[in-house]
């Protein structure tokens, strides 16, 4: 009888010990897995940091060939000699930029002719994701820089918008970019620059500058340092744009 | 009635948690995966919120996709599930707060949750309400895991010796 009792007691004690052991094991597992999770996240963050540092190197001043004709910290190409400065940030893949060119382009051209404005075109590449990995935005911006070096920026800029590929398509390939260049009188040096992607890193850097100035969308239109927009972040009409230029001219 | 329901519900929880865990893992893997291919765009998306200097936005924009992918993988294998879910919840609260602040300031931006974001131009309007509702849904998944972290097919289960 007493023996049976002792056996039961021992079994119960053993059960308690086992439960404690299991609880201790669970605690240990929780501590170690938590430490593992924190470590993995820290490492992931550091990888991000390292990748960023690697990309920054690519847009270092030493690694970028900036066209000598570029103005405004080497980010833009100037057209005209008027007193009012108009900065236009455009992506050649951006349909609304195309609309702006169709809508207001002639007015701007007239203002340039009348020596009212100096237009600084900033080709930026914020829509690389919209060309199936061919980076059309960067390639076309780089091609425009090459055209500027050979003195044909505006002509090439216009022909790029006239032949704008659909957003989400592959964009135009380099051969087509070169062919369009030939149509406005660009030659072999231009073709080489497009094929070798000479100014692609320049386009990336220009886009960096654009973002660092706090701009996010294209087209961004700035008249004498003031951004011009229609109501509710919309594209300014030609009228709104003209008013801004008139006001800036004083 | 209750007597028969209770054990059944208790048996169902690990399965519900498993679905929540895998769902949340997918959310973070997709969100991070879409952004990791273009860190410059990710930086611009963060910068569009206009909450910090561009240099800070660049770092956040680069680190965030990697963090999201790592968290997604951790949730996928189910390791330290409660902690992973807590971190996911904290991130989601930060994202929701960011969207609310953009909304309150009248910015017109794409939240950049599953895209590379940026400013909306040309008549596209921000869908802040929908973005917030979606993130709150994800937050609910994290909440389920915080409350009942035990789930099937997890490293936790393996290590704890659950069957």
Coordinates of C-alpha atoms in Angstrom, one line a residue:
Chain A
X1 CA 0.0 0.0 0.0
X2 CA 2.6 2.5 1.1
X3 CA 4.8 1.3 -1.8
X4 CA 2.0 2.1 -4.3
X5 CA 1.7 5.6 -2.8
X6 CA 5.4 6.2 -3.1
X7 CA 5.3 5.0 -6.7
X8 CA 2.6 7.5 -7.5
X9 CA 4.4 10.3 -5.7
X10 CA 7.5 9.6 -7.7
X11 CA 5.6 9.5 -10.9
X12 CA 4.0 12.9 -10.1
X13 CA 7.3 14.4 -9.2
X14 CA 8.8 13.1 -12.4
X15 CA 6.0 14.6 -14.4
X16 CA 6.6 18.0 -12.8
X17 CA 10.3 17.8 -13.5
X18 CA 9.6 16.9 -17.1
X19 CA 7.1 19.8 -17.4
X20 CA 9.7 22.2 -16.0
X21 CA 12.3 20.8 -18.4
X22 CA 9.9 21.3 -21.4
X23 CA 9.1 24.9 -20.2
X24 CA 12.8 25.6 -19.9
X25 CA 13.5 24.3 -23.4
X26 CA 10.7 26.4 -24.8
X27 CA 12.2 29.5 -23.1
X28 CA 15.6 28.6 -24.6
X29 CA 14.1 28.2 -28.1
X30 CA 12.3 31.5 -27.8
X31 CA 15.4 33.4 -26.7
X32 CA 17.6 31.9 -29.4
X33 CA 15.1 32.2 -32.3
X34 CA 14.4 35.8 -31.3
X35 CA 18.1 36.6 -31.3
X36 CA 18.3 34.9 -34.7
X37 CA 15.4 37.1 -36.1
X38 CA 17.0 40.3 -34.8
X39 CA 20.3 39.3 -36.3
X40 CA 18.8 38.5 -39.7
X41 CA 17.0 41.8 -39.9
X42 CA 20.1 43.7 -38.9
X43 CA 22.1 41.9 -41.6
X44 CA 19.4 42.6 -44.1
X45 CA 19.5 46.3 -43.3
X46 CA 23.3 46.3 -43.6
X47 CA 23.0 44.6 -47.0
X48 CA 20.7 47.4 -48.1
X49 CA 23.1 50.0 -46.8
X50 CA 26.0 48.3 -48.7
X51 CA 24.1 48.0 -51.9
X52 CA 23.2 51.7 -51.7
X53 CA 26.9 52.6 -51.1
X54 CA 27.8 50.6 -54.1
X55 CA 25.3 52.4 -56.3
X56 CA 26.4 55.8 -54.9
X57 CA 29.9 55.1 -56.2
X58 CA 28.5 54.8 -59.8
X59 CA 27.2 58.3 -59.7
X60 CA 30.3 59.8 -58.1
X61 CA 31.6 62.8 -60.0
X62 CA 34.6 60.8 -61.1
X63 CA 32.5 58.0 -62.6
X64 CA 30.1 60.2 -64.5
X65 CA 30.9 61.8 -67.8
X66 CA 29.0 65.1 -67.7
X67 CA 28.5 66.8 -71.1
X68 CA 30.5 70.0 -71.2
X69 CA 27.5 71.9 -72.7
X70 CA 25.3 71.1 -69.6
X71 CA 24.2 73.9 -67.4
X72 CA 22.8 74.1 -63.8
X73 CA 25.4 71.9 -62.1
X74 CA 25.7 69.9 -65.3
X75 CA 22.1 68.6 -65.2
X76 CA 20.3 70.5 -68.0
X77 CA 20.6 71.8 -71.5
X78 CA 19.7 75.4 -72.1
X79 CA 17.7 76.7 -75.1
X80 CA 17.3 80.4 -75.7
X81 CA 18.7 83.5 -74.0
X82 CA 15.7 85.2 -72.4
X83 CA 15.7 86.8 -68.9
X84 CA 13.1 84.3 -67.4
X85 CA 14.5 80.9 -66.6
X86 CA 12.1 78.0 -67.2
X87 CA 13.2 74.6 -65.9
X88 CA 11.5 71.6 -67.4
X89 CA 12.1 68.1 -65.9
X90 CA 10.9 65.4 -68.3
X91 CA 11.1 61.7 -68.8
X92 CA 11.0 60.6 -72.4
X93 CA 8.7 57.7 -71.4
X94 CA 6.2 59.9 -69.6
X95 CA 3.0 60.4 -71.5
X96 CA 2.0 63.5 -69.6
X97 CA 5.3 65.1 -70.6
X98 CA 4.4 64.3 -74.2
X99 CA 1.0 66.0 -73.6
X100 CA 2.7 69.0 -72.2
X101 CA 5.0 69.2 -75.2
X102 CA 2.1 69.0 -77.6
X103 CA 0.0 71.5 -75.5
X104 CA 2.6 74.1 -74.6
X105 CA 5.7 73.3 -76.7
X106 CA 4.8 75.7 -79.5
X107 CA 4.2 78.5 -77.0
X108 CA 7.6 77.9 -75.4
X109 CA 9.3 77.8 -78.8
X110 CA 7.7 81.2 -79.5
X111 CA 8.9 82.6 -76.2
X112 CA 12.4 81.4 -77.0
X113 CA 12.2 83.1 -80.4
X114 CA 11.0 86.3 -78.7
X115 CA 14.0 86.1 -76.3
X116 CA 11.6 86.1 -73.3
X117 CA 12.8 82.9 -71.7
X118 CA 15.8 80.6 -71.3
X119 CA 14.6 77.0 -71.1
X120 CA 16.6 74.5 -69.2
X121 CA 15.6 71.0 -70.1
X122 CA 16.4 68.4 -67.5
X123 CA 16.0 64.8 -68.9
X124 CA 15.3 62.5 -66.0
X125 CA 14.7 58.8 -65.7
X126 CA 12.1 58.0 -63.2
X127 CA 10.1 55.6 -65.3
X128 CA 12.7 52.9 -66.0
X129 CA 10.3 50.4 -64.4
X130 CA 7.9 51.1 -67.2
X131 CA 10.0 49.6 -70.0
X132 CA 10.3 45.9 -69.2
X133 CA 13.8 46.2 -67.9
X134 CA 15.3 47.9 -71.0
X135 CA 15.7 51.1 -69.0
X136 CA 14.3 53.2 -71.8
X137 CA 14.1 56.3 -69.6
X138 CA 17.8 56.2 -68.8
X139 CA 18.9 55.2 -72.3
X140 CA 16.8 58.0 -74.0
X141 CA 18.0 60.6 -71.4
X142 CA 21.6 59.5 -72.1
X143 CA 21.0 59.7 -75.9
X144 CA 19.6 63.2 -75.4
X145 CA 22.8 64.2 -73.6
X146 CA 24.8 62.8 -76.5
X147 CA 22.7 64.8 -78.9
X148 CA 23.3 68.0 -76.8
X149 CA 27.1 67.4 -77.0
X150 CA 26.7 67.4 -80.8
X151 CA 24.6 70.6 -80.7
X152 CA 21.2 69.0 -81.5
X153 CA 19.5 68.7 -78.1
X154 CA 16.2 70.4 -78.9
X155 CA 15.7 68.7 -82.3
X156 CA 16.4 65.3 -80.7
X157 CA 14.2 66.1 -77.7
X158 CA 11.3 66.9 -80.0
X159 CA 11.8 63.8 -82.2
X160 CA 11.9 61.6 -79.1
X161 CA 8.6 62.9 -78.0
X162 CA 7.1 62.6 -81.5
X163 CA 8.1 58.9 -81.5
X164 CA 7.3 58.2 -77.8
X165 CA 6.8 54.5 -77.1
X166 CA 3.9 53.4 -75.0
X167 CA 4.4 53.2 -71.2
X168 CA 5.0 49.6 -70.3
X169 CA 6.4 48.6 -73.7
X170 CA 10.1 47.8 -74.3
X171 CA 10.7 51.4 -75.4
X172 CA 12.8 52.1 -78.4
X173 CA 16.0 50.1 -78.8
X174 CA 19.4 51.7 -79.3
X175 CA 19.3 51.2 -83.1
X176 CA 16.0 53.1 -83.2
X177 CA 17.4 55.9 -81.0
X178 CA 20.3 56.2 -83.3
X179 CA 18.1 56.2 -86.4
X180 CA 16.0 59.1 -84.9
X181 CA 19.3 60.9 -84.3
X182 CA 20.3 60.5 -87.9
X183 CA 16.9 62.0 -88.9
X184 CA 17.9 65.2 -87.2
X185 CA 21.5 65.2 -88.5
X186 CA 23.4 63.4 -85.8
X187 CA 26.3 61.2 -86.8
X188 CA 28.7 58.6 -85.7
X189 CA 29.9 60.1 -82.4
X190 CA 26.3 60.2 -81.3
X191 CA 25.7 56.6 -82.4
X192 CA 28.8 55.5 -80.4
X193 CA 27.7 57.3 -77.3
X194 CA 24.2 55.7 -77.5
X195 CA 25.6 52.2 -78.1
X196 CA 28.2 52.5 -75.3
X197 CA 25.7 54.2 -72.9
X198 CA 28.2 56.9 -72.3
X199 CA 25.8 59.2 -70.6
X200 CA 23.6 56.7 -68.8
X201 CA 25.3 57.3 -65.4
X202 CA 24.9 61.0 -66.1
X203 CA 21.1 60.5 -66.5
X204 CA 21.0 58.6 -63.2
X205 CA 22.8 61.5 -61.5
X206 CA 20.5 64.1 -63.0
X207 CA 17.6 62.1 -61.6
X208 CA 19.2 62.1 -58.2
X209 CA 19.6 65.9 -58.4
X210 CA 15.9 66.1 -59.4
X211 CA 14.8 64.1 -56.4
X212 CA 17.1 65.9 -54.0
X213 CA 15.4 69.1 -55.0
X214 CA 12.2 67.6 -53.7
X215 CA 10.5 66.9 -57.0
X216 CA 8.8 63.6 -57.5
X217 CA 6.8 63.6 -60.7
X218 CA 7.3 64.5 -64.4
X219 CA 6.8 66.9 -66.0
X220 CA 7.9 69.3 -63.3
X221 CA 7.9 72.9 -64.6
X222 CA 9.6 75.6 -62.7
X223 CA 9.6 79.3 -63.7
X224 CA 12.3 81.4 -62.0
X225 CA 12.6 78.9 -59.2
X226 CA 8.8 78.6 -58.6
X227 CA 7.1 75.3 -59.5
X228 CA 4.1 75.9 -61.8
X229 CA 1.1 73.5 -61.4
X230 CA -2.5 73.5 -62.3
X231 CA -5.1 73.1 -59.5
X232 CA -4.6 70.0 -57.4
X233 CA -1.2 68.9 -58.7
X234 CA -2.4 68.8 -62.3
X235 CA -0.5 69.8 -65.4
X236 CA -0.6 73.5 -65.9
X237 CA -2.5 74.7 -68.9
X238 CA -0.7 76.9 -71.5
X239 CA -2.5 79.8 -70.0
X240 CA -1.3 79.2 -66.4
X241 CA 2.2 78.6 -67.7
X242 CA 2.1 81.9 -69.7
X243 CA 0.8 83.8 -66.7
X244 CA 3.7 82.5 -64.6
X245 CA 6.3 83.6 -67.2
X246 CA 4.6 87.0 -67.5
X247 CA 4.6 87.4 -63.8
X248 CA 8.2 86.4 -63.6
X249 CA 9.2 88.8 -66.3
X250 CA 7.8 91.6 -64.0
Chain B
X1 CA -22.8 23.2 -27.8
X2 CA -19.9 25.1 -26.2
X3 CA -18.4 21.9 -25.0
X4 CA -18.1 20.5 -28.5
X5 CA -17.1 23.9 -30.0
X6 CA -14.2 24.7 -27.7
X7 CA -11.8 21.9 -28.5
X8 CA -12.6 22.2 -32.2
X9 CA -11.8 25.9 -32.2
X10 CA -8.6 25.2 -30.2
X11 CA -7.6 22.7 -32.9
X12 CA -8.4 25.2 -35.6
X13 CA -6.3 28.1 -34.3
X14 CA -2.9 26.7 -35.5
X15 CA -4.4 26.5 -38.9
X16 CA -5.8 30.0 -38.8
X17 CA -2.4 31.2 -37.6
X18 CA -0.7 29.3 -40.4
X19 CA -2.8 31.1 -43.0
X20 CA -2.1 34.5 -41.3
X21 CA 1.6 33.8 -41.2
X22 CA 1.9 32.7 -44.8
X23 CA -0.3 35.6 -45.9
X24 CA 1.8 38.2 -44.1
X25 CA 4.9 36.6 -45.4
X26 CA 3.6 37.0 -49.0
X27 CA 2.7 40.6 -48.3
X28 CA 6.3 41.5 -47.2
X29 CA 8.0 39.4 -49.8
X30 CA 6.0 40.9 -52.6
X31 CA 6.3 44.5 -51.3
X32 CA 10.0 44.1 -50.8
X33 CA 10.6 42.2 -54.0
X34 CA 8.9 44.9 -56.1
X35 CA 11.1 47.6 -54.7
X36 CA 14.5 45.9 -54.4
X37 CA 15.1 46.0 -58.1
X38 CA 15.2 49.8 -58.2
X39 CA 16.5 51.3 -55.0
X40 CA 16.7 54.8 -56.5
X41 CA 12.9 54.7 -57.2
X42 CA 12.3 53.4 -53.7
X43 CA 14.3 56.4 -52.4
X44 CA 12.1 58.7 -54.5
X45 CA 9.0 57.0 -53.1
X46 CA 10.1 57.6 -49.5
X47 CA 11.1 61.2 -50.5
X48 CA 7.7 61.9 -51.9
X49 CA 6.3 61.7 -48.3
X50 CA 8.4 64.8 -47.6
X51 CA 9.1 63.7 -44.1
X52 CA 12.9 63.8 -44.1
X53 CA 15.8 65.0 -46.1
X54 CA 16.5 63.3 -49.4
X55 CA 19.7 61.8 -48.0
X56 CA 17.8 60.1 -45.2
X57 CA 15.1 59.0 -47.6
X58 CA 17.8 57.4 -49.8
X59 CA 19.0 55.3 -46.8
X60 CA 15.5 54.3 -45.8
X61 CA 14.5 53.6 -49.4
X62 CA 17.5 51.3 -49.7
X63 CA 17.2 49.5 -46.4
X64 CA 13.4 49.0 -46.4
X65 CA 13.1 46.6 -49.3
X66 CA 15.8 44.3 -47.8
X67 CA 14.2 44.5 -44.4
X68 CA 10.8 43.6 -45.9
X69 CA 12.2 40.6 -47.8
X70 CA 14.0 39.4 -44.7
X71 CA 10.9 39.7 -42.6
X72 CA 8.9 37.9 -45.2
X73 CA 11.3 35.0 -45.3
X74 CA 11.4 34.8 -41.5
X75 CA 7.6 34.7 -41.4
X76 CA 7.6 32.1 -44.2
X77 CA 9.7 29.7 -42.2
X78 CA 7.9 30.6 -39.0
X79 CA 10.8 31.4 -36.6
X80 CA 10.2 33.4 -33.4
X81 CA 6.7 34.0 -34.9
X82 CA 5.5 36.3 -32.2
X83 CA 8.5 38.6 -32.4
X84 CA 8.4 38.6 -36.2
X85 CA 4.7 39.5 -36.2
X86 CA 5.4 42.2 -33.6
X87 CA 8.0 43.7 -35.9
X88 CA 5.7 43.4 -38.9
X89 CA 3.0 45.2 -36.9
X90 CA 5.3 48.0 -36.0
X91 CA 6.3 48.5 -39.6
X92 CA 2.7 48.5 -40.7
X93 CA 1.8 51.1 -38.1
X94 CA 4.6 53.3 -39.4
X95 CA 3.4 52.8 -43.0
X96 CA -0.2 53.7 -42.0
X97 CA 1.0 56.7 -40.1
X98 CA 3.0 57.9 -43.1
X99 CA 0.0 57.5 -45.4
X100 CA -2.2 59.4 -42.9
X101 CA 0.3 62.2 -42.7
X102 CA 0.5 62.5 -46.5
X103 CA -3.3 62.6 -46.6
X104 CA -3.5 65.2 -43.9
X105 CA -1.0 67.4 -45.6
X106 CA -2.9 67.1 -48.9
X107 CA 0.0 65.6 -50.8
X108 CA -0.9 63.7 -54.0
X109 CA 1.3 60.7 -53.9
X110 CA 1.3 57.1 -54.6
X111 CA 1.9 55.3 -51.3
X112 CA 4.6 53.2 -52.8
X113 CA 3.5 50.1 -50.8
X114 CA 3.5 47.8 -53.8
X115 CA 5.0 50.1 -56.3
X116 CA 7.8 52.5 -56.5
X117 CA 5.5 55.4 -55.7
X118 CA 6.1 59.0 -56.2
X119 CA 4.0 62.0 -56.9
X120 CA 0.8 61.5 -58.9
X121 CA 0.5 63.7 -61.9
X122 CA -2.0 64.0 -64.7
X123 CA -5.3 63.4 -63.1
X124 CA -4.4 60.2 -61.1
X125 CA -5.7 60.6 -57.6
X126 CA -4.3 59.2 -54.5
X127 CA -6.3 56.3 -53.0
X128 CA -5.3 56.9 -49.4
X129 CA -8.4 55.4 -47.9
X130 CA -7.9 52.1 -49.8
X131 CA -4.2 52.0 -49.0
X132 CA -4.9 52.5 -45.3
X133 CA -7.7 49.9 -45.3
X134 CA -5.4 47.4 -46.9
X135 CA -2.6 48.0 -44.5
X136 CA -5.1 47.7 -41.6
X137 CA -6.1 44.3 -43.0
X138 CA -2.4 43.3 -43.0
X139 CA -2.1 44.6 -39.4
X140 CA -5.0 42.3 -38.5
X141 CA -3.0 39.3 -39.8
X142 CA -0.1 40.4 -37.6
X143 CA -2.5 40.7 -34.7
X144 CA -3.7 37.1 -35.1
X145 CA -0.1 36.0 -35.0
X146 CA 0.7 38.1 -32.0
X147 CA -2.2 36.6 -30.1
X148 CA -1.8 33.0 -31.3
X149 CA 1.7 32.5 -32.6
X150 CA 1.5 28.7 -32.7
X151 CA 1.2 27.5 -36.3
X152 CA 1.7 24.5 -38.5
X153 CA 4.8 23.9 -40.8
X154 CA 6.9 26.3 -38.7
X155 CA 10.5 26.2 -37.5
X156 CA 9.1 27.2 -34.1
X157 CA 6.9 24.1 -34.0
X158 CA 9.9 21.9 -35.0
X159 CA 12.1 23.3 -32.3
X160 CA 9.4 23.2 -29.6
X161 CA 8.6 19.7 -30.5
X162 CA 5.0 20.3 -31.3
X163 CA 3.2 17.9 -33.4

